[in-house]
Every structure is written in structure tokens, then in C-alpha cells.
PDB file of C-alpha atoms and ligand atoms in Angstrom:
ATOM      1  CA  MET A 781     -74.702 -23.855 -37.809  1.00 97.00           C
ATOM      2  CA  ARG A 782     -78.369 -24.287 -36.919  1.00 97.00           C
ATOM      3  CA  ILE A 783     -80.776 -21.409 -37.630  1.00 97.00           C
ATOM      4  CA  ASP A 784     -84.411 -21.421 -36.464  1.00 98.00           C
ATOM      5  CA  ILE A 785     -86.719 -18.736 -37.872  1.00 98.00           C
ATOM      6  CA  VAL A 786     -90.081 -18.022 -36.216  1.00 98.00           C
ATOM      7  CA  THR A 787     -92.540 -16.000 -38.335  1.00 98.00           C
ATOM      8  CA  ILE A 788     -96.213 -15.729 -39.270  1.00 98.00           C
ATOM      9  CA  PHE A 789     -95.079 -15.728 -42.944  1.00 98.00           C
ATOM     10  CA  PRO A 790     -92.913 -18.836 -43.499  1.00 98.00           C
ATOM     11  CA  ALA A 791     -93.203 -18.358 -47.292  1.00 97.00           C
ATOM     12  CA  PHE A 792     -90.877 -15.322 -47.091  1.00 96.00           C
ATOM     13  CA  PHE A 793     -88.056 -17.782 -46.469  1.00 96.00           C
ATOM     14  CA  ASP A 794     -88.681 -20.051 -49.476  1.00 95.00           C
ATOM     15  CA  VAL A 795     -85.798 -18.287 -51.261  1.00 93.00           C
ATOM     16  CA  LEU A 796     -83.344 -19.849 -48.786  1.00 92.00           C
ATOM     17  CA  GLU A 797     -83.601 -22.895 -51.087  1.00 90.00           C
ATOM     18  CA  VAL A 798     -81.685 -21.159 -53.891  1.00 88.00           C
ATOM     19  CA  SER A 799     -78.108 -20.033 -54.586  1.00 88.00           C
ATOM     20  CA  LEU A 800     -75.213 -20.368 -52.131  1.00 90.00           C
ATOM     21  CA  LEU A 801     -77.415 -20.796 -49.067  1.00 93.00           C
ATOM     22  CA  GLY A 802     -79.485 -23.468 -50.767  1.00 91.00           C
ATOM     23  CA  ARG A 803     -76.301 -25.398 -51.524  1.00 93.00           C
ATOM     24  CA  ALA A 804     -75.014 -24.919 -47.943  1.00 92.00           C
ATOM     25  CA  ARG A 805     -78.270 -26.420 -46.663  1.00 91.00           C
ATOM     26  CA  ALA A 806     -78.109 -29.312 -49.107  1.00 92.00           C
ATOM     27  CA  THR A 807     -74.528 -30.138 -48.080  1.00 93.00           C
ATOM     28  CA  GLY A 808     -75.334 -29.927 -44.350  1.00 94.00           C
ATOM     29  CA  LEU A 809     -73.198 -26.845 -43.540  1.00 94.00           C
ATOM     30  CA  LEU A 810     -76.413 -25.024 -42.630  1.00 96.00           C
ATOM     31  CA  ASP A 811     -79.446 -26.462 -40.841  1.00 96.00           C
ATOM     32  CA  VAL A 812     -82.252 -23.885 -41.356  1.00 96.00           C
ATOM     33  CA  ARG A 813     -85.679 -24.569 -39.851  1.00 96.00           C
ATOM     34  CA  VAL A 814     -88.592 -22.192 -40.542  1.00 98.00           C
ATOM     35  CA  HIS A 815     -91.533 -22.262 -38.112  1.00 98.00           C
ATOM     36  CA  ASP A 816     -95.035 -20.763 -38.226  1.00 98.00           C
ATOM     37  CA  LEU A 817     -95.656 -18.850 -34.978  1.00 98.00           C
ATOM     38  CA  ARG A 818     -99.370 -19.761 -35.258  1.00 98.00           C
ATOM     39  CA  ASP A 819     -98.448 -23.402 -34.571  1.00 98.00           C
ATOM     40  CA  TRP A 820     -98.017 -22.277 -30.934  1.00 98.00           C
ATOM     41  CA  THR A 821    -101.519 -20.743 -30.623  1.00 98.00           C
ATOM     42  CA  HIS A 822    -104.448 -22.661 -29.139  1.00 98.00           C
ATOM     43  CA  ASP A 823    -107.560 -20.716 -30.173  1.00 98.00           C
ATOM     44  CA  ARG A 824    -109.728 -21.346 -33.231  1.00 98.00           C
ATOM     45  CA  HIS A 825    -108.494 -18.210 -34.990  1.00 98.00           C
ATOM     46  CA  ARG A 826    -104.807 -18.865 -34.230  1.00 98.00           C
ATOM     47  CA  THR A 827    -104.511 -15.324 -32.793  1.00 98.00           C
ATOM     48  CA  VAL A 828    -101.022 -13.827 -32.486  1.00 98.00           C
ATOM     49  CA  ASP A 829    -101.843 -10.155 -31.784  1.00 97.00           C
ATOM     50  CA  ASP A 830    -103.935  -7.962 -29.507  1.00 97.00           C
ATOM     51  CA  THR A 831    -104.532  -4.271 -28.706  1.00 97.00           C
ATOM     52  CA  PRO A 832    -101.816  -2.336 -26.828  1.00 97.00           C
ATOM     53  CA  TYR A 833    -102.186  -1.571 -23.102  1.00 98.00           C
ATOM     54  CA  GLY A 834    -102.291   2.209 -22.695  1.00 98.00           C
ATOM     55  CA  GLY A 835    -103.947   2.632 -26.078  1.00 97.00           C
ATOM     56  CA  GLY A 836    -102.464   3.715 -29.366  1.00 96.00           C
ATOM     57  CA  ALA A 837    -102.450   2.704 -32.990  1.00 94.00           C
ATOM     58  CA  GLY A 838    -101.892  -0.817 -34.247  1.00 94.00           C
ATOM     59  CA  MET A 839    -101.617  -4.212 -32.632  1.00 96.00           C
ATOM     60  CA  VAL A 840     -98.949  -5.887 -30.492  1.00 97.00           C
ATOM     61  CA  MET A 841     -97.841  -9.517 -30.764  1.00 98.00           C
ATOM     62  CA  LYS A 842     -99.070 -11.522 -27.764  1.00 98.00           C
ATOM     63  CA  PRO A 843     -96.409 -13.030 -25.491  1.00 98.00           C
ATOM     64  CA  GLU A 844     -97.858 -16.546 -25.059  1.00 98.00           C
ATOM     65  CA  PRO A 845     -97.210 -17.950 -28.578  1.00 98.00           C
ATOM     66  CA  TRP A 846     -93.703 -16.426 -28.513  1.00 98.00           C
ATOM     67  CA  GLY A 847     -92.965 -18.012 -25.133  1.00 98.00           C
ATOM     68  CA  GLU A 848     -93.968 -21.457 -26.382  1.00 98.00           C
ATOM     69  CA  ALA A 849     -92.117 -20.998 -29.681  1.00 98.00           C
ATOM     70  CA  LEU A 850     -88.870 -19.976 -27.959  1.00 98.00           C
ATOM     71  CA  ASP A 851     -89.176 -22.845 -25.452  1.00 98.00           C
ATOM     72  CA  ALA A 852     -89.596 -25.294 -28.347  1.00 98.00           C
ATOM     73  CA  VAL A 853     -86.728 -24.065 -30.541  1.00 98.00           C
ATOM     74  CA  ALA A 854     -84.320 -23.581 -27.605  1.00 97.00           C
ATOM     75  CA  ALA A 855     -85.176 -26.984 -26.074  1.00 96.00           C
ATOM     76  CA  GLY A 856     -82.073 -29.063 -25.403  1.00 90.00           C
ATOM     77  CA  ASP A 857     -79.713 -26.218 -26.314  1.00 86.00           C
ATOM     78  CA  ALA A 858     -77.531 -24.658 -23.621  1.00 89.00           C
ATOM     79  CA  ARG A 859     -77.815 -21.013 -24.776  1.00 96.00           C
ATOM     80  CA  PRO A 860     -78.881 -20.105 -28.318  1.00 98.00           C
ATOM     81  CA  THR A 861     -78.440 -16.548 -29.615  1.00 98.00           C
ATOM     82  CA  MET A 862     -81.882 -15.050 -30.260  1.00 98.00           C
ATOM     83  CA  VAL A 863     -82.088 -12.197 -32.766  1.00 98.00           C
ATOM     84  CA  PHE A 864     -85.185 -10.021 -32.929  1.00 98.00           C
ATOM     85  CA  PRO A 865     -85.051  -7.777 -36.015  1.00 98.00           C
ATOM     86  CA  SER A 866     -86.381  -4.364 -34.978  1.00 97.00           C
ATOM     87  CA  PRO A 867     -86.016  -0.785 -36.210  1.00 96.00           C
ATOM     88  CA  ALA A 868     -85.566   0.029 -32.489  1.00 95.00           C
ATOM     89  CA  GLY A 869     -82.510  -2.253 -32.231  1.00 97.00           C
ATOM     90  CA  GLU A 870     -78.752  -1.663 -32.535  1.00 98.00           C
ATOM     91  CA  VAL A 871     -77.571  -1.310 -36.125  1.00 98.00           C
ATOM     92  CA  PHE A 872     -76.497  -4.606 -37.725  1.00 98.00           C
ATOM     93  CA  THR A 873     -73.025  -4.223 -39.315  1.00 97.00           C
ATOM     94  CA  GLN A 874     -70.390  -6.503 -40.840  1.00 97.00           C
ATOM     95  CA  ALA A 875     -68.893  -6.743 -37.314  1.00 97.00           C
ATOM     96  CA  THR A 876     -72.262  -8.012 -36.031  1.00 98.00           C
ATOM     97  CA  ALA A 877     -72.382 -10.550 -38.865  1.00 98.00           C
ATOM     98  CA  ARG A 878     -68.868 -11.740 -37.889  1.00 98.00           C
ATOM     99  CA  GLN A 879     -69.888 -12.176 -34.229  1.00 98.00           C
ATOM    100  CA  LEU A 880     -73.047 -14.086 -35.107  1.00 98.00           C
ATOM    101  CA  SER A 881     -71.178 -16.326 -37.585  1.00 98.00           C
ATOM    102  CA  THR A 882     -69.272 -17.844 -34.619  1.00 97.00           C
ATOM    103  CA  ARG A 883     -72.469 -19.032 -32.904  1.00 98.00           C
ATOM    104  CA  GLU A 884     -73.608 -22.647 -32.998  1.00 97.00           C
ATOM    105  CA  HIS A 885     -77.346 -21.878 -32.925  1.00 98.00           C
ATOM    106  CA  LEU A 886     -79.207 -18.725 -33.972  1.00 98.00           C
ATOM    107  CA  VAL A 887     -82.939 -18.089 -33.539  1.00 98.00           C
ATOM    108  CA  PHE A 888     -84.598 -15.268 -35.516  1.00 98.00           C
ATOM    109  CA  GLY A 889     -87.906 -14.009 -34.083  1.00 98.00           C
ATOM    110  CA  CYS A 890     -89.747 -11.997 -36.737  1.00 98.00           C
ATOM    111  CA  GLY A 891     -92.212  -9.456 -35.358  1.00 97.00           C
ATOM    112  CA  ARG A 892     -95.066  -7.814 -37.261  1.00 88.00           C
ATOM    113  CA  TYR A 893     -97.524  -5.053 -36.409  1.00 73.00           C
ATOM    114  CA  GLU A 894     -96.245  -2.552 -33.817  1.00 84.00           C
ATOM    115  CA  GLY A 895     -93.892  -5.156 -32.368  1.00 94.00           C
ATOM    116  CA  ILE A 896     -93.721  -7.955 -29.817  1.00 98.00           C
ATOM    117  CA  ASP A 897     -94.807  -7.630 -26.157  1.00 98.00           C
ATOM    118  CA  GLU A 898     -91.625  -6.353 -24.443  1.00 98.00           C
ATOM    119  CA  ARG A 899     -91.712  -9.120 -21.793  1.00 98.00           C
ATOM    120  CA  VAL A 900     -90.816 -11.676 -24.473  1.00 98.00           C
ATOM    121  CA  PHE A 901     -87.290 -10.195 -24.772  1.00 98.00           C
ATOM    122  CA  ASP A 902     -86.826 -10.363 -21.000  1.00 98.00           C
ATOM    123  CA  TYR A 903     -88.000 -13.989 -20.947  1.00 98.00           C
ATOM    124  CA  ALA A 904     -85.758 -14.884 -23.917  1.00 98.00           C
ATOM    125  CA  ALA A 905     -82.735 -13.619 -21.945  1.00 98.00           C
ATOM    126  CA  GLU A 906     -83.297 -16.548 -19.536  1.00 97.00           C
ATOM    127  CA  LEU A 907     -82.878 -18.989 -22.437  1.00 97.00           C
ATOM    128  CA  GLY A 908     -79.833 -17.442 -24.113  1.00 98.00           C
ATOM    129  CA  GLU A 909     -78.239 -14.333 -25.604  1.00 98.00           C
ATOM    130  CA  VAL A 910     -80.740 -11.732 -26.929  1.00 98.00           C
ATOM    131  CA  ARG A 911     -79.942  -9.196 -29.680  1.00 98.00           C
ATOM    132  CA  LEU A 912     -82.385  -6.575 -31.024  1.00 98.00           C
ATOM    133  CA  LEU A 913     -80.928  -5.614 -34.408  1.00 98.00           C
ATOM    134  CA  SER A 914     -81.913  -3.053 -37.065  1.00 98.00           C
ATOM    135  CA  LEU A 915     -80.839  -2.911 -40.699  1.00 98.00           C
ATOM    136  CA  GLY A 916     -80.797   0.882 -40.669  1.00 97.00           C
ATOM    137  CA  ASP A 917     -82.863   4.002 -40.276  1.00 96.00           C
ATOM    138  CA  TYR A 918     -85.998   3.173 -42.234  1.00 96.00           C
ATOM    139  CA  VAL A 919     -89.098   1.104 -41.493  1.00 94.00           C
ATOM    140  CA  LEU A 920     -90.102  -2.248 -42.986  1.00 96.00           C
ATOM    141  CA  ASN A 921     -93.473  -3.921 -42.469  1.00 96.00           C
ATOM    142  CA  GLY A 922     -91.989  -6.683 -40.342  1.00 97.00           C
ATOM    143  CA  GLY A 923     -88.827  -8.531 -39.382  1.00 98.00           C
ATOM    144  CA  GLU A 924     -88.890 -11.092 -42.217  1.00 98.00           C
ATOM    145  CA  VAL A 925     -86.973  -9.175 -44.904  1.00 97.00           C
ATOM    146  CA  ALA A 926     -84.495  -7.956 -42.279  1.00 98.00           C
ATOM    147  CA  ALA A 927     -83.978 -11.501 -40.940  1.00 98.00           C
ATOM    148  CA  MET A 928     -83.361 -12.718 -44.483  1.00 98.00           C
ATOM    149  CA  ALA A 929     -80.646 -10.093 -44.991  1.00 98.00           C
ATOM    150  CA  MET A 930     -79.027 -10.963 -41.652  1.00 98.00           C
ATOM    151  CA  VAL A 931     -79.131 -14.729 -42.346  1.00 98.00           C
ATOM    152  CA  GLU A 932     -77.373 -14.196 -45.680  1.00 96.00           C
ATOM    153  CA  ALA A 933     -74.739 -11.827 -44.227  1.00 97.00           C
ATOM    154  CA  VAL A 934     -73.977 -14.308 -41.410  1.00 98.00           C
ATOM    155  CA  ALA A 935     -74.170 -17.589 -43.331  1.00 96.00           C
ATOM    156  CA  ARG A 936     -71.753 -16.488 -46.091  1.00 95.00           C
ATOM    157  CA  LEU A 937     -69.049 -16.043 -43.398  1.00 96.00           C
ATOM    158  CA  ILE A 938     -69.270 -19.704 -42.329  1.00 96.00           C
ATOM    159  CA  PRO A 939     -66.241 -21.535 -43.763  1.00 94.00           C
ATOM    160  CA  GLY A 940     -67.257 -23.468 -46.884  1.00 93.00           C
ATOM    161  CA  VAL A 941     -70.465 -21.562 -47.672  1.00 92.00           C
ATOM    162  CA  VAL A 942     -68.711 -19.196 -50.118  1.00 90.00           C
ATOM    163  CA  GLY A 943     -66.556 -21.208 -52.529  1.00 79.00           C
ATOM    164  CA  ASN A 944     -63.552 -18.841 -52.802  1.00 81.00           C
ATOM    165  CA  PRO A 945     -62.612 -17.496 -49.316  1.00 78.00           C
ATOM    166  CA  ASP A 946     -60.472 -14.733 -50.950  1.00 81.00           C
ATOM    167  CA  SER A 947     -63.687 -13.111 -52.167  1.00 77.00           C
ATOM    168  CA  LEU A 948     -64.680 -12.589 -48.509  1.00 80.00           C
ATOM    169  CA  VAL A 949     -61.762 -10.278 -47.651  1.00 80.00           C
ATOM    170  CA  GLU A 950     -61.705  -8.046 -50.757  1.00 79.00           C
ATOM    171  CA  GLU A 951     -65.148  -6.567 -50.301  1.00 82.00           C
ATOM    172  CA  SER A 952     -66.834  -3.541 -48.762  1.00 84.00           C
ATOM    173  CA  HIS A 953     -66.688  -3.170 -44.967  1.00 87.00           C
ATOM    174  CA  GLU A 954     -64.152  -5.936 -44.276  1.00 81.00           C
ATOM    175  CA  ASP A 955     -61.386  -3.332 -43.813  1.00 87.00           C
ATOM    176  CA  GLY A 956     -63.682  -0.472 -42.819  1.00 92.00           C
ATOM    177  CA  LEU A 957     -63.678   1.003 -46.340  1.00 96.00           C
ATOM    178  CA  LEU A 958     -65.927   0.626 -49.388  1.00 97.00           C
ATOM    179  CA  GLU A 959     -64.597  -1.728 -52.063  1.00 96.00           C
ATOM    180  CA  TYR A 960     -62.593  -0.533 -55.072  1.00 97.00           C
ATOM    181  CA  PRO A 961     -64.207  -0.476 -58.576  1.00 98.00           C
ATOM    182  CA  SER A 962     -63.918  -3.621 -60.716  1.00 98.00           C
ATOM    183  CA  TYR A 963     -63.608  -4.030 -64.500  1.00 98.00           C
ATOM    184  CA  THR A 964     -63.516  -6.930 -66.951  1.00 98.00           C
ATOM    185  CA  LYS A 965     -63.176  -7.385 -70.724  1.00 98.00           C
ATOM    186  CA  PRO A 966     -63.526  -5.659 -73.154  1.00 98.00           C
ATOM    187  CA  SER A 967     -60.929  -2.973 -72.243  1.00 98.00           C
ATOM    188  CA  LEU A 968     -62.878  -0.439 -74.356  1.00 98.00           C
ATOM    189  CA  TRP A 969     -66.682  -0.531 -74.161  1.00 98.00           C
ATOM    190  CA  ARG A 970     -69.044   2.124 -75.568  1.00 98.00           C
ATOM    191  CA  ASP A 971     -66.198   4.705 -75.600  1.00 98.00           C
ATOM    192  CA  ARG A 972     -65.331   3.930 -71.985  1.00 98.00           C
ATOM    193  CA  ALA A 973     -61.796   2.679 -71.256  1.00 98.00           C
ATOM    194  CA  VAL A 974     -60.675   0.594 -68.291  1.00 98.00           C
ATOM    195  CA  PRO A 975     -58.207   2.617 -66.136  1.00 98.00           C
ATOM    196  CA  PRO A 976     -54.828   1.937 -67.851  1.00 98.00           C
ATOM    197  CA  ILE A 977     -53.057   1.101 -64.567  1.00 98.00           C
ATOM    198  CA  LEU A 978     -55.127  -2.102 -64.361  1.00 98.00           C
ATOM    199  CA  LEU A 979     -53.623  -3.256 -67.682  1.00 98.00           C
ATOM    200  CA  SER A 980     -50.034  -2.374 -66.664  1.00 98.00           C
ATOM    201  CA  GLY A 981     -49.128  -5.690 -65.052  1.00 98.00           C
ATOM    202  CA  ASN A 982     -47.576  -3.732 -62.147  1.00 98.00           C
ATOM    203  CA  HIS A 983     -49.220  -5.378 -59.129  1.00 98.00           C
ATOM    204  CA  GLY A 984     -47.788  -2.933 -56.611  1.00 98.00           C
ATOM    205  CA  ALA A 985     -49.153   0.013 -58.584  1.00 98.00           C
ATOM    206  CA  VAL A 986     -52.528  -1.725 -58.976  1.00 98.00           C
ATOM    207  CA  ASP A 987     -52.771  -2.357 -55.206  1.00 98.00           C
ATOM    208  CA  ALA A 988     -51.900   1.297 -54.440  1.00 98.00           C
ATOM    209  CA  TRP A 989     -54.465   2.563 -56.992  1.00 98.00           C
ATOM    210  CA  ARG A 990     -57.185   0.321 -55.553  1.00 98.00           C
ATOM    211  CA  ARG A 991     -56.432   1.486 -52.019  1.00 98.00           C
ATOM    212  CA  GLY A 992     -56.663   5.109 -53.191  1.00 98.00           C
ATOM    213  CA  GLN A 993     -60.014   4.387 -54.853  1.00 98.00           C
ATOM    214  CA  GLN A 994     -61.316   2.801 -51.637  1.00 97.00           C
ATOM    215  CA  GLU A 995     -60.357   5.863 -49.615  1.00 97.00           C
ATOM    216  CA  GLU A 996     -61.722   8.322 -52.167  1.00 98.00           C
ATOM    217  CA  ARG A 997     -65.077   6.535 -52.459  1.00 98.00           C
ATOM    218  CA  THR A 998     -65.426   6.141 -48.727  1.00 98.00           C
ATOM    219  CA  ARG A 999     -64.722   9.863 -48.186  1.00 98.00           C
ATOM    220  CA  ALA A1000     -67.300  10.794 -50.866  1.00 98.00           C
ATOM    221  CA  ARG A1001     -70.062   8.305 -50.042  1.00 98.00           C
ATOM    222  CA  ARG A1002     -69.619   7.261 -46.416  1.00 97.00           C
ATOM    223  CA  PRO A1003     -67.605   9.853 -44.475  1.00 97.00           C
ATOM    224  CA  ASP A1004     -69.205   8.419 -41.309  1.00 96.00           C
ATOM    225  CA  LEU A1005     -66.935   5.338 -41.716  1.00 95.00           C
ATOM    226  CA  LEU A1006     -63.742   7.445 -41.512  1.00 95.00           C
ATOM    227  CA  GLY A1007     -61.990   8.844 -38.461  1.00 86.00           C
ATOM    228  CA  PRO A1008     -61.423  12.644 -38.135  1.00 85.00           C
ATOM    229  CA  ASP A1009     -57.809  12.303 -39.476  1.00 80.00           C
ATOM    230  CA  ASP A1010     -58.740  10.345 -42.607  1.00 80.00           C
TER     231      ASP A1010
HETATM  232 CL1  6GU B 670     -84.779  -5.125 -38.352  1.00 57.00          CL
HETATM  233  N1  6GU B 670     -87.256  -4.377 -38.821  1.00 57.00           N
HETATM  234  C1  6GU B 670     -88.175  -3.551 -39.336  1.00 57.00           C
HETATM  235  N2  6GU B 670     -89.468  -3.835 -39.161  1.00 57.00           N
HETATM  236  N3  6GU B 670     -87.878  -2.452 -39.990  1.00 57.00           N
HETATM  237  C2  6GU B 670     -86.576  -2.205 -40.157  1.00 57.00           C
HETATM  238  C3  6GU B 670     -85.574  -3.021 -39.668  1.00 57.00           C
HETATM  239  C4  6GU B 670     -85.952  -4.119 -38.985  1.00 57.00           C
HETATM  240  N4  6GU B 670     -84.370  -2.508 -39.983  1.00 57.00           N
HETATM  241  C5  6GU B 670     -84.647  -1.392 -40.647  1.00 57.00           C
HETATM  242  N5  6GU B 670     -85.969  -1.210 -40.762  1.00 57.00           N
END
């Protein structure tokens, strides 16, 4: 998979060099290219923002550098999927990550300030698929940290990026429930015992206990994930 990231803060993405994603890049499973939006400006001050039409607080990202950036990163590609992280977008979920992990080419456009001139999204739709995606109901200073989270959630679903594929299915959100609690040695630690069923060797009983824990935790912490009958 190829991923282009357009940002005014390329340094935010230096951490893509480390851990699983760093290895996936080194082995060629992932081709990540980080671009400085200011490389597509033409004035002495490399201006990317301006005041909003209609007035109001803050600045808006100008459309011209974005237009040139999207033309450049989409060049030669039939239809990339362009993701614009935005608190005004649809909520990004594990299902979204699954969809995006099937794409050949993703472009992340990271906005700052009060956002990007709305016409950029309309123009981008001529080049490919456009998704405005939010991490949740809170506000970050810009799209960079959100893009980083989305890149990690998507990339780890690409076959070969995570070493043991079994670890992908036994985790929160893959079956619509939160994951069950995990324990390792020692069986007694600071007066706290591991639930005895996990030491029983009865795999059927362990599976049933884990399922019960998933349901109980989901009901307590995330009732919004359950249907009315659960
Ligand atoms: Cl995607 N962007 C920003 N700026 N803030 C957010 C967000 C995205 N998701 C939650 N808060």
C-alpha cells in the first residue's frame, strides 16, 4: 500500500520510522511518503492560510497549495482515496480501518487552523474517493495526530504488517465487543490471584468465561456498542 501524507508539520510523522510500521516500510509492504504543503506555495513567505470570507475567528487554509499538492500526489493514479481528518467528519471506527486497508493508495490531507477551504474537498472528489473522518468528539489542534492514529489502525490490518495474524482477531472491536482481560505469570501477584478458570486447562470453559467478560465489560463501559436486546 502507498500512503501520501500532506502536512505543514512533516516532523510529526518521524515516528513512522519505528516499531511495526517502520519494519513494514523497510520491507516494502508500506510505501509512506510525507510531504510539506509549503512546497506547493509560490510566495516568499510560503503562505498556506488566509482570513475567512464572512469574518470570524481564526484562519482558513488556502485552496491553491492544496490543489497543487493533490494533483502531484494523485498524478498517474486512477483514483486514490483521500482522507481529510476533521472533527466535523464521520467517526473513524474499526470498520473504517478495514475498508481503508483494502485500498491501493491513500492520501492523508492534514488541516490546521479553522480548517481547509471547503472547495478543496469538492475538487478532490474529481481525483478520487474523499472521506472526512473524525477520531471522536473532542478537538485536536490539527489533523496530524489523527492521521497518525488512522495510518496505524489501517496499516496493521495489511497482511504481513503484524507478525501473528491471530492477534488481529482477538482484540477489541473486531467482534463488536471490548476484549476480555488478560493475565500472565506469576499466578499470585501482590495478593491478587489470576481467575482460577484460566488455570483449569478446560479450553471450553475458558472460552465461555472470556466471552462473558467481553459482554460484561461492553455493557459496563460501552453500552452504545450493544443492541437493545443485549
Ligand atoms: Cl480528525 N481532527 C481534529 N483536528 N480534531 C479531532 C479529530 C480530527 N478527531 C477528533 N478530534
